[in-house]
PDB file of C-alpha atoms and ligand atoms in Angstrom:
ATOM      1  CA  MET A 881      33.831 -11.966   3.526  1.00  0.00           C
ATOM      2  CA  ALA A 882      35.499  -8.696   4.446  1.00  0.00           C
ATOM      3  CA  SER A 883      34.263  -6.928   7.562  1.00  0.00           C
ATOM      4  CA  GLU A 884      31.265  -8.284   9.444  1.00  0.00           C
ATOM      5  CA  SER A 885      28.038  -6.734   8.261  1.00  0.00           C
ATOM      6  CA  ARG A 886      26.178  -4.496  10.655  1.00  0.00           C
ATOM      7  CA  ARG A 887      22.795  -5.541  11.895  1.00  0.00           C
ATOM      8  CA  PRO A 888      20.149  -2.863  11.291  1.00  0.00           C
ATOM      9  CA  PRO A 889      19.351  -0.734  14.352  1.00  0.00           C
ATOM     10  CA  VAL A 890      16.326  -1.838  16.367  1.00  0.00           C
ATOM     11  CA  VAL A 891      13.569   0.758  16.725  1.00  0.00           C
ATOM     12  CA  GLY A 892      11.622   0.795  19.992  1.00  0.00           C
ATOM     13  CA  LEU A 893       7.861   1.275  19.791  1.00  0.00           C
ATOM     14  CA  LEU A 894       6.153   2.631  22.870  1.00  0.00           C
ATOM     15  CA  ALA A 895       3.547  -0.119  23.183  1.00  0.00           C
ATOM     16  CA  LEU A 896       1.363   0.832  26.135  1.00  0.00           C
ATOM     17  CA  GLN A 897      -1.598   1.793  23.955  1.00  0.00           C
ATOM     18  CA  GLY A 898      -2.358   3.000  20.432  1.00  0.00           C
ATOM     19  CA  ASP A 899      -1.265   2.080  16.908  1.00  0.00           C
ATOM     20  CA  PHE A 900       2.282   0.804  17.567  1.00  0.00           C
ATOM     21  CA  ALA A 901       1.596  -2.378  15.507  1.00  0.00           C
ATOM     22  CA  GLU A 902       1.048  -0.268  12.371  1.00  0.00           C
ATOM     23  CA  HIS A 903       4.405   1.429  12.964  1.00  0.00           C
ATOM     24  CA  ALA A 904       6.070  -2.011  13.130  1.00  0.00           C
ATOM     25  CA  VAL A 905       4.635  -2.914   9.708  1.00  0.00           C
ATOM     26  CA  ALA A 906       5.578   0.450   8.210  1.00  0.00           C
ATOM     27  CA  LEU A 907       9.203   0.208   9.447  1.00  0.00           C
ATOM     28  CA  ALA A 908       9.531  -3.435   8.375  1.00  0.00           C
ATOM     29  CA  ALA A 909       8.886  -2.199   4.816  1.00  0.00           C
ATOM     30  CA  HIS A 910      12.163  -0.269   5.219  1.00  0.00           C
ATOM     31  CA  GLY A 911      14.030  -3.296   6.600  1.00  0.00           C
ATOM     32  CA  LEU A 912      14.009  -1.995  10.184  1.00  0.00           C
ATOM     33  CA  PRO A 913      13.313  -4.409  13.050  1.00  0.00           C
ATOM     34  CA  THR A 914      11.260  -3.127  15.978  1.00  0.00           C
ATOM     35  CA  ARG A 915      10.816  -3.951  19.658  1.00  0.00           C
ATOM     36  CA  GLU A 916       7.726  -3.191  21.720  1.00  0.00           C
ATOM     37  CA  VAL A 917       8.615  -1.057  24.749  1.00  0.00           C
ATOM     38  CA  ARG A 918       6.521  -1.706  27.868  1.00  0.00           C
ATOM     39  CA  ARG A 919       9.141  -1.682  30.635  1.00  0.00           C
ATOM     40  CA  SER A 920      12.376   0.229  31.105  1.00  0.00           C
ATOM     41  CA  ALA A 921      14.455  -2.894  30.275  1.00  0.00           C
ATOM     42  CA  ASP A 922      12.965  -2.772  26.760  1.00  0.00           C
ATOM     43  CA  LEU A 923      14.777   0.541  26.124  1.00  0.00           C
ATOM     44  CA  ALA A 924      18.275  -0.986  26.128  1.00  0.00           C
ATOM     45  CA  GLY A 925      20.289  -0.800  22.923  1.00  0.00           C
ATOM     46  CA  LEU A 926      17.719   0.907  20.732  1.00  0.00           C
ATOM     47  CA  GLY A 927      18.638   2.846  17.585  1.00  0.00           C
ATOM     48  CA  GLY A 928      15.426   4.883  17.455  1.00  0.00           C
ATOM     49  CA  LEU A 929      12.112   5.370  19.212  1.00  0.00           C
ATOM     50  CA  VAL A 930       8.508   5.716  18.045  1.00  0.00           C
ATOM     51  CA  LEU A 931       5.742   7.304  20.105  1.00  0.00           C
ATOM     52  CA  PRO A 932       2.586   6.202  18.299  1.00  0.00           C
ATOM     53  CA  GLY A 933      -0.875   7.652  17.957  1.00  0.00           C
ATOM     54  CA  GLY A 934      -3.609   6.734  20.386  1.00  0.00           C
ATOM     55  CA  GLU A 935      -4.847   8.556  23.460  1.00  0.00           C
ATOM     56  CA  SER A 936      -2.193  10.691  25.109  1.00  0.00           C
ATOM     57  CA  THR A 937      -3.976  10.895  28.482  1.00  0.00           C
ATOM     58  CA  THR A 938      -4.146   7.093  28.697  1.00  0.00           C
ATOM     59  CA  MET A 939      -0.492   6.845  27.669  1.00  0.00           C
ATOM     60  CA  LEU A 940       0.495   9.293  30.436  1.00  0.00           C
ATOM     61  CA  ARG A 941      -1.395   7.228  33.009  1.00  0.00           C
ATOM     62  CA  LEU A 942       0.195   3.971  31.810  1.00  0.00           C
ATOM     63  CA  LEU A 943       3.682   5.531  31.756  1.00  0.00           C
ATOM     64  CA  ASP A 944       3.220   6.237  35.468  1.00  0.00           C
ATOM     65  CA  VAL A 945       1.734   2.809  36.230  1.00  0.00           C
ATOM     66  CA  GLU A 946       4.691   1.100  34.528  1.00  0.00           C
ATOM     67  CA  GLY A 947       7.305   3.441  36.060  1.00  0.00           C
ATOM     68  CA  LEU A 948       8.347   4.374  32.525  1.00  0.00           C
ATOM     69  CA  TRP A 949       8.010   8.163  32.594  1.00  0.00           C
ATOM     70  CA  GLY A 950      11.602   8.781  33.773  1.00  0.00           C
ATOM     71  CA  PRO A 951      13.398   6.019  31.792  1.00  0.00           C
ATOM     72  CA  LEU A 952      11.537   6.908  28.589  1.00  0.00           C
ATOM     73  CA  GLY A 953      12.408  10.590  29.097  1.00  0.00           C
ATOM     74  CA  ALA A 954      16.112   9.700  29.412  1.00  0.00           C
ATOM     75  CA  ALA A 955      15.937   7.630  26.203  1.00  0.00           C
ATOM     76  CA  LEU A 956      14.113  10.433  24.370  1.00  0.00           C
ATOM     77  CA  ARG A 957      16.822  12.906  25.399  1.00  0.00           C
ATOM     78  CA  SER A 958      19.726  10.605  24.472  1.00  0.00           C
ATOM     79  CA  GLY A 959      19.977  11.950  20.912  1.00  0.00           C
ATOM     80  CA  MET A 960      18.647   8.921  19.037  1.00  0.00           C
ATOM     81  CA  PRO A 961      16.080   9.568  16.279  1.00  0.00           C
ATOM     82  CA  VAL A 962      12.526   9.866  17.623  1.00  0.00           C
ATOM     83  CA  PHE A 963       9.334   9.725  15.580  1.00  0.00           C
ATOM     84  CA  ALA A 964       6.144  10.920  17.277  1.00  0.00           C
ATOM     85  CA  THR A 965       2.748  10.734  15.631  1.00  0.00           C
ATOM     86  CA  CYS A 966      -0.426  12.409  16.873  1.00  0.00           C
ATOM     87  CA  ALA A 967      -0.786  11.395  20.561  1.00  0.00           C
ATOM     88  CA  GLY A 968       2.989  10.815  20.508  1.00  0.00           C
ATOM     89  CA  LEU A 969       3.524  14.389  19.351  1.00  0.00           C
ATOM     90  CA  ILE A 970       1.283  15.597  22.196  1.00  0.00           C
ATOM     91  CA  LEU A 971       3.533  13.729  24.665  1.00  0.00           C
ATOM     92  CA  LEU A 972       6.598  15.551  23.297  1.00  0.00           C
ATOM     93  CA  ALA A 973       5.179  19.069  22.906  1.00  0.00           C
ATOM     94  CA  GLN A 974       6.458  21.916  25.022  1.00  0.00           C
ATOM     95  CA  ARG A 975       2.924  23.024  25.822  1.00  0.00           C
ATOM     96  CA  VAL A 976      -0.396  21.150  25.608  1.00  0.00           C
ATOM     97  CA  GLU A 977      -3.790  22.843  25.673  1.00  0.00           C
ATOM     98  CA  SER A 978      -7.425  21.797  25.701  1.00  0.00           C
ATOM     99  CA  PRO A 979      -6.936  20.539  28.298  1.00  0.00           C
ATOM    100  CA  ALA A 980      -3.414  21.239  29.549  1.00  0.00           C
ATOM    101  CA  GLN A 981      -1.459  18.138  30.457  1.00  0.00           C
ATOM    102  CA  ARG A 982       2.063  17.028  31.329  1.00  0.00           C
ATOM    103  CA  SER A 983       4.504  16.456  28.475  1.00  0.00           C
ATOM    104  CA  TYR A 984       8.216  15.879  27.846  1.00  0.00           C
ATOM    105  CA  GLY A 985       8.695  19.280  26.198  1.00  0.00           C
ATOM    106  CA  LEU A 986      11.227  18.106  23.598  1.00  0.00           C
ATOM    107  CA  LEU A 987       9.403  19.690  20.649  1.00  0.00           C
ATOM    108  CA  PRO A 988       9.158  23.486  20.930  1.00  0.00           C
ATOM    109  CA  VAL A 989       5.509  23.657  19.851  1.00  0.00           C
ATOM    110  CA  THR A 990       2.155  24.398  21.444  1.00  0.00           C
ATOM    111  CA  VAL A 991      -0.553  21.867  20.559  1.00  0.00           C
ATOM    112  CA  VAL A 992      -4.296  21.974  21.043  1.00  0.00           C
ATOM    113  CA  ARG A 993      -5.650  18.456  21.529  1.00  0.00           C
ATOM    114  CA  ASN A 994      -8.424  17.490  19.108  1.00  0.00           C
ATOM    115  CA  GLY A 995      -7.768  20.842  17.458  1.00  0.00           C
ATOM    116  CA  TYR A 996      -9.478  19.873  14.195  1.00  0.00           C
ATOM    117  CA  GLY A 997     -12.673  18.753  15.930  1.00  0.00           C
ATOM    118  CA  ARG A 998     -13.460  15.200  16.913  1.00  0.00           C
ATOM    119  CA  GLN A 999     -14.041  12.078  14.795  1.00  0.00           C
ATOM    120  CA  TYR A1000     -16.270  13.904  12.313  1.00  0.00           C
ATOM    121  CA  HIS A1001     -13.349  15.982  11.099  1.00  0.00           C
ATOM    122  CA  SER A1002     -10.954  13.072  10.730  1.00  0.00           C
ATOM    123  CA  GLY A1003      -9.827  12.147   7.225  1.00  0.00           C
ATOM    124  CA  THR A1004      -7.049  12.317   4.655  1.00  0.00           C
ATOM    125  CA  PHE A1005      -5.905  15.779   3.578  1.00  0.00           C
ATOM    126  CA  ALA A1006      -3.359  17.172   1.128  1.00  0.00           C
ATOM    127  CA  LEU A1007      -0.052  18.368   2.583  1.00  0.00           C
ATOM    128  CA  GLU A1008       2.064  21.256   1.343  1.00  0.00           C
ATOM    129  CA  SER A1009       5.750  20.679   1.706  1.00  0.00           C
ATOM    130  CA  ALA A1010       9.051  21.575   0.116  1.00  0.00           C
ATOM    131  CA  VAL A1011      10.619  18.300   1.244  1.00  0.00           C
ATOM    132  CA  LEU A1012       7.877  15.728   0.520  1.00  0.00           C
ATOM    133  CA  PRO A1013       6.891  14.516  -2.963  1.00  0.00           C
ATOM    134  CA  ARG A1014       4.032  16.384  -4.628  1.00  0.00           C
ATOM    135  CA  GLY A1015       0.663  14.833  -3.866  1.00  0.00           C
ATOM    136  CA  THR A1016       1.656  13.538  -0.419  1.00  0.00           C
ATOM    137  CA  SER A1017      -1.310  13.425   1.929  1.00  0.00           C
ATOM    138  CA  GLY A1018      -1.787  12.812   5.631  1.00  0.00           C
ATOM    139  CA  THR A1019      -4.438  10.903   7.586  1.00  0.00           C
ATOM    140  CA  PHE A1020      -5.688  12.928  10.545  1.00  0.00           C
ATOM    141  CA  ILE A1021      -7.624  11.233  13.372  1.00  0.00           C
ATOM    142  CA  ARG A1022      -8.786  13.477  16.236  1.00  0.00           C
ATOM    143  CA  ALA A1023      -5.497  15.200  15.545  1.00  0.00           C
ATOM    144  CA  PRO A1024      -3.705  17.821  17.604  1.00  0.00           C
ATOM    145  CA  ARG A1025      -3.354  21.250  16.021  1.00  0.00           C
ATOM    146  CA  ILE A1026      -0.016  23.028  16.301  1.00  0.00           C
ATOM    147  CA  THR A1027      -0.784  26.653  17.177  1.00  0.00           C
ATOM    148  CA  HIS A1028       2.718  27.905  17.928  1.00  0.00           C
ATOM    149  CA  VAL A1029       6.196  26.899  16.731  1.00  0.00           C
ATOM    150  CA  GLY A1030       9.142  28.057  18.835  1.00  0.00           C
ATOM    151  CA  PRO A1031      12.773  28.679  17.909  1.00  0.00           C
ATOM    152  CA  GLY A1032      14.739  25.569  16.978  1.00  0.00           C
ATOM    153  CA  CYS A1033      11.724  23.884  15.416  1.00  0.00           C
ATOM    154  CA  GLU A1034      11.559  23.465  11.647  1.00  0.00           C
ATOM    155  CA  VAL A1035       8.207  23.156   9.849  1.00  0.00           C
ATOM    156  CA  LEU A1036       8.472  20.446   7.151  1.00  0.00           C
ATOM    157  CA  ALA A1037       4.839  20.296   6.012  1.00  0.00           C
ATOM    158  CA  ARG A1038       1.573  22.159   6.402  1.00  0.00           C
ATOM    159  CA  ARG A1039      -2.121  21.414   6.083  1.00  0.00           C
ATOM    160  CA  GLY A1040      -3.425  24.718   4.772  1.00  0.00           C
ATOM    161  CA  SER A1041      -1.561  27.229   6.896  1.00  0.00           C
ATOM    162  CA  ASP A1042      -1.112  24.911   9.907  1.00  0.00           C
ATOM    163  CA  PRO A1043       2.235  23.237  10.588  1.00  0.00           C
ATOM    164  CA  VAL A1044       1.621  19.451  10.726  1.00  0.00           C
ATOM    165  CA  LEU A1045       5.113  17.968  10.353  1.00  0.00           C
ATOM    166  CA  VAL A1046       7.914  19.429  12.457  1.00  0.00           C
ATOM    167  CA  ARG A1047      11.481  18.619  13.329  1.00  0.00           C
ATOM    168  CA  ALA A1048      13.652  19.680  16.269  1.00  0.00           C
ATOM    169  CA  GLY A1049      17.067  18.007  16.089  1.00  0.00           C
ATOM    170  CA  PRO A1050      16.586  14.229  16.168  1.00  0.00           C
ATOM    171  CA  VAL A1051      12.855  14.505  16.915  1.00  0.00           C
ATOM    172  CA  LEU A1052      10.330  14.297  14.073  1.00  0.00           C
ATOM    173  CA  GLY A1053       6.698  14.976  14.959  1.00  0.00           C
ATOM    174  CA  ALA A1054       3.564  14.544  12.830  1.00  0.00           C
ATOM    175  CA  CYS A1055      -0.013  15.567  13.644  1.00  0.00           C
ATOM    176  CA  PHE A1056      -1.159  12.874  11.180  1.00  0.00           C
ATOM    177  CA  HIS A1057      -0.492   9.141  10.776  1.00  0.00           C
ATOM    178  CA  PRO A1058       2.088   8.342   8.064  1.00  0.00           C
ATOM    179  CA  GLU A1059       2.204   4.746   9.365  1.00  0.00           C
ATOM    180  CA  LEU A1060      -1.366   4.180   8.152  1.00  0.00           C
ATOM    181  CA  GLN A1061      -0.509   4.865   4.505  1.00  0.00           C
ATOM    182  CA  GLU A1062       1.582   2.421   2.522  1.00  0.00           C
ATOM    183  CA  ARG A1063       5.195   3.528   2.002  1.00  0.00           C
ATOM    184  CA  HIS A1064       4.545   7.052   3.240  1.00  0.00           C
ATOM    185  CA  PRO A1065       7.560   9.337   2.619  1.00  0.00           C
ATOM    186  CA  VAL A1066       7.583  10.511   6.247  1.00  0.00           C
ATOM    187  CA  VAL A1067       8.200   6.939   7.431  1.00  0.00           C
ATOM    188  CA  ALA A1068      11.030   6.779   4.878  1.00  0.00           C
ATOM    189  CA  MET A1069      12.404  10.035   6.339  1.00  0.00           C
ATOM    190  CA  PHE A1070      12.490   8.563   9.853  1.00  0.00           C
ATOM    191  CA  ALA A1071      13.962   5.259   8.596  1.00  0.00           C
ATOM    192  CA  ALA A1072      16.760   7.241   6.924  1.00  0.00           C
ATOM    193  CA  ASP A1073      17.401   9.114  10.219  1.00  0.00           C
ATOM    194  CA  VAL A1074      17.672   5.784  12.080  1.00  0.00           C
ATOM    195  CA  CYS A1075      20.073   4.301   9.531  1.00  0.00           C
ATOM    196  CA  ALA A1076      22.249   7.432   9.457  1.00  0.00           C
ATOM    197  CA  HIS A1077      22.380   7.548  13.266  1.00  0.00           C
ATOM    198  CA  GLY A1078      23.139   3.787  13.390  1.00  0.00           C
ATOM    199  CA  SER A1079      26.030   4.030  10.992  1.00  0.00           C
ATOM    200  CA  ALA A1080      27.529   6.887  13.047  1.00  0.00           C
ATOM    201  CA  GLN A1081      27.630   4.629  16.144  1.00  0.00           C
ATOM    202  CA  PRO A1082      30.606   2.368  16.916  1.00  0.00           C
ATOM    203  CA  ALA A1083      29.968  -1.180  15.635  1.00  0.00           C
ATOM    204  CA  GLU A1084      28.620  -3.589  18.236  1.00  0.00           C
ATOM    205  CA  ALA A1085      31.196  -5.973  19.634  1.00  0.00           C
ATOM    206  CA  GLY A1086      30.736  -9.717  18.998  1.00  0.00           C
TER     207      GLY A1086
HETATM  208  N1  LIG B1833      -6.930  12.909  20.365  1.00  0.00           N
HETATM  209  C1  LIG B1833      -5.836  12.114  20.834  1.00  0.00           C
HETATM  210  C2  LIG B1833      -5.192  12.744  22.075  1.00  0.00           C
HETATM  211  O1  LIG B1833      -5.531  13.831  22.417  1.00  0.00           O
HETATM  212  C3  LIG B1833      -4.789  11.907  19.757  1.00  0.00           C
HETATM  213  C4  LIG B1833      -5.400  11.173  18.579  1.00  0.00           C
HETATM  214  C5  LIG B1833      -4.462  10.285  17.834  1.00  0.00           C
HETATM  215  O2  LIG B1833      -3.373   9.937  18.293  1.00  0.00           O
HETATM  216  N2  LIG B1833      -4.916   9.837  16.681  1.00  0.00           N
HETATM  217  O3  LIG B1833      -4.366  12.161  22.705  1.00  0.00           O
END
């Protein structure tokens, strides 16, 4: 055999609360191994990070309880690909409303929590996008609504006129849950980011 083959990068899943298990299944379909992140030691050597959907207020509380707020922030800012869905997107937004709460501020957007109404308004809706295949839809569950997009943030898909998939550098944020639909193209987009980032890194010794 010529050169040793690279192992695929490991993607960390913030696993304090929410639908991180569904993200593991969705990424496995793209050949990417995952690791549940509950303590700062779990952040070592990752090639990507997922902030799942769930309840952002509970996640904030658990990040403090586990002493993870600071270490996770450093990992999020390290330049590795990050994929944030729903509550995860709320944690990364620059500004959170209804009610206001603390956030990492890595995505230059304003979000209104539960901005499409509560459970009653949850469901699967068509997306309009120049970068996703025609007919792609998104599953929204008590989703945040993006009401403002700042400079440096690209809108990749909309639901009606609302931005619902955004990118700022290595951070991809979705108001919906691509991980709940089989082989969703947005999961493929993140998996491609992780692989591209991984192959740009120096090969691991040993
Ligand atoms: N409504 C939740 C919040 O405000 C997000 C819902 C979700 O992640 N599906 O944190």
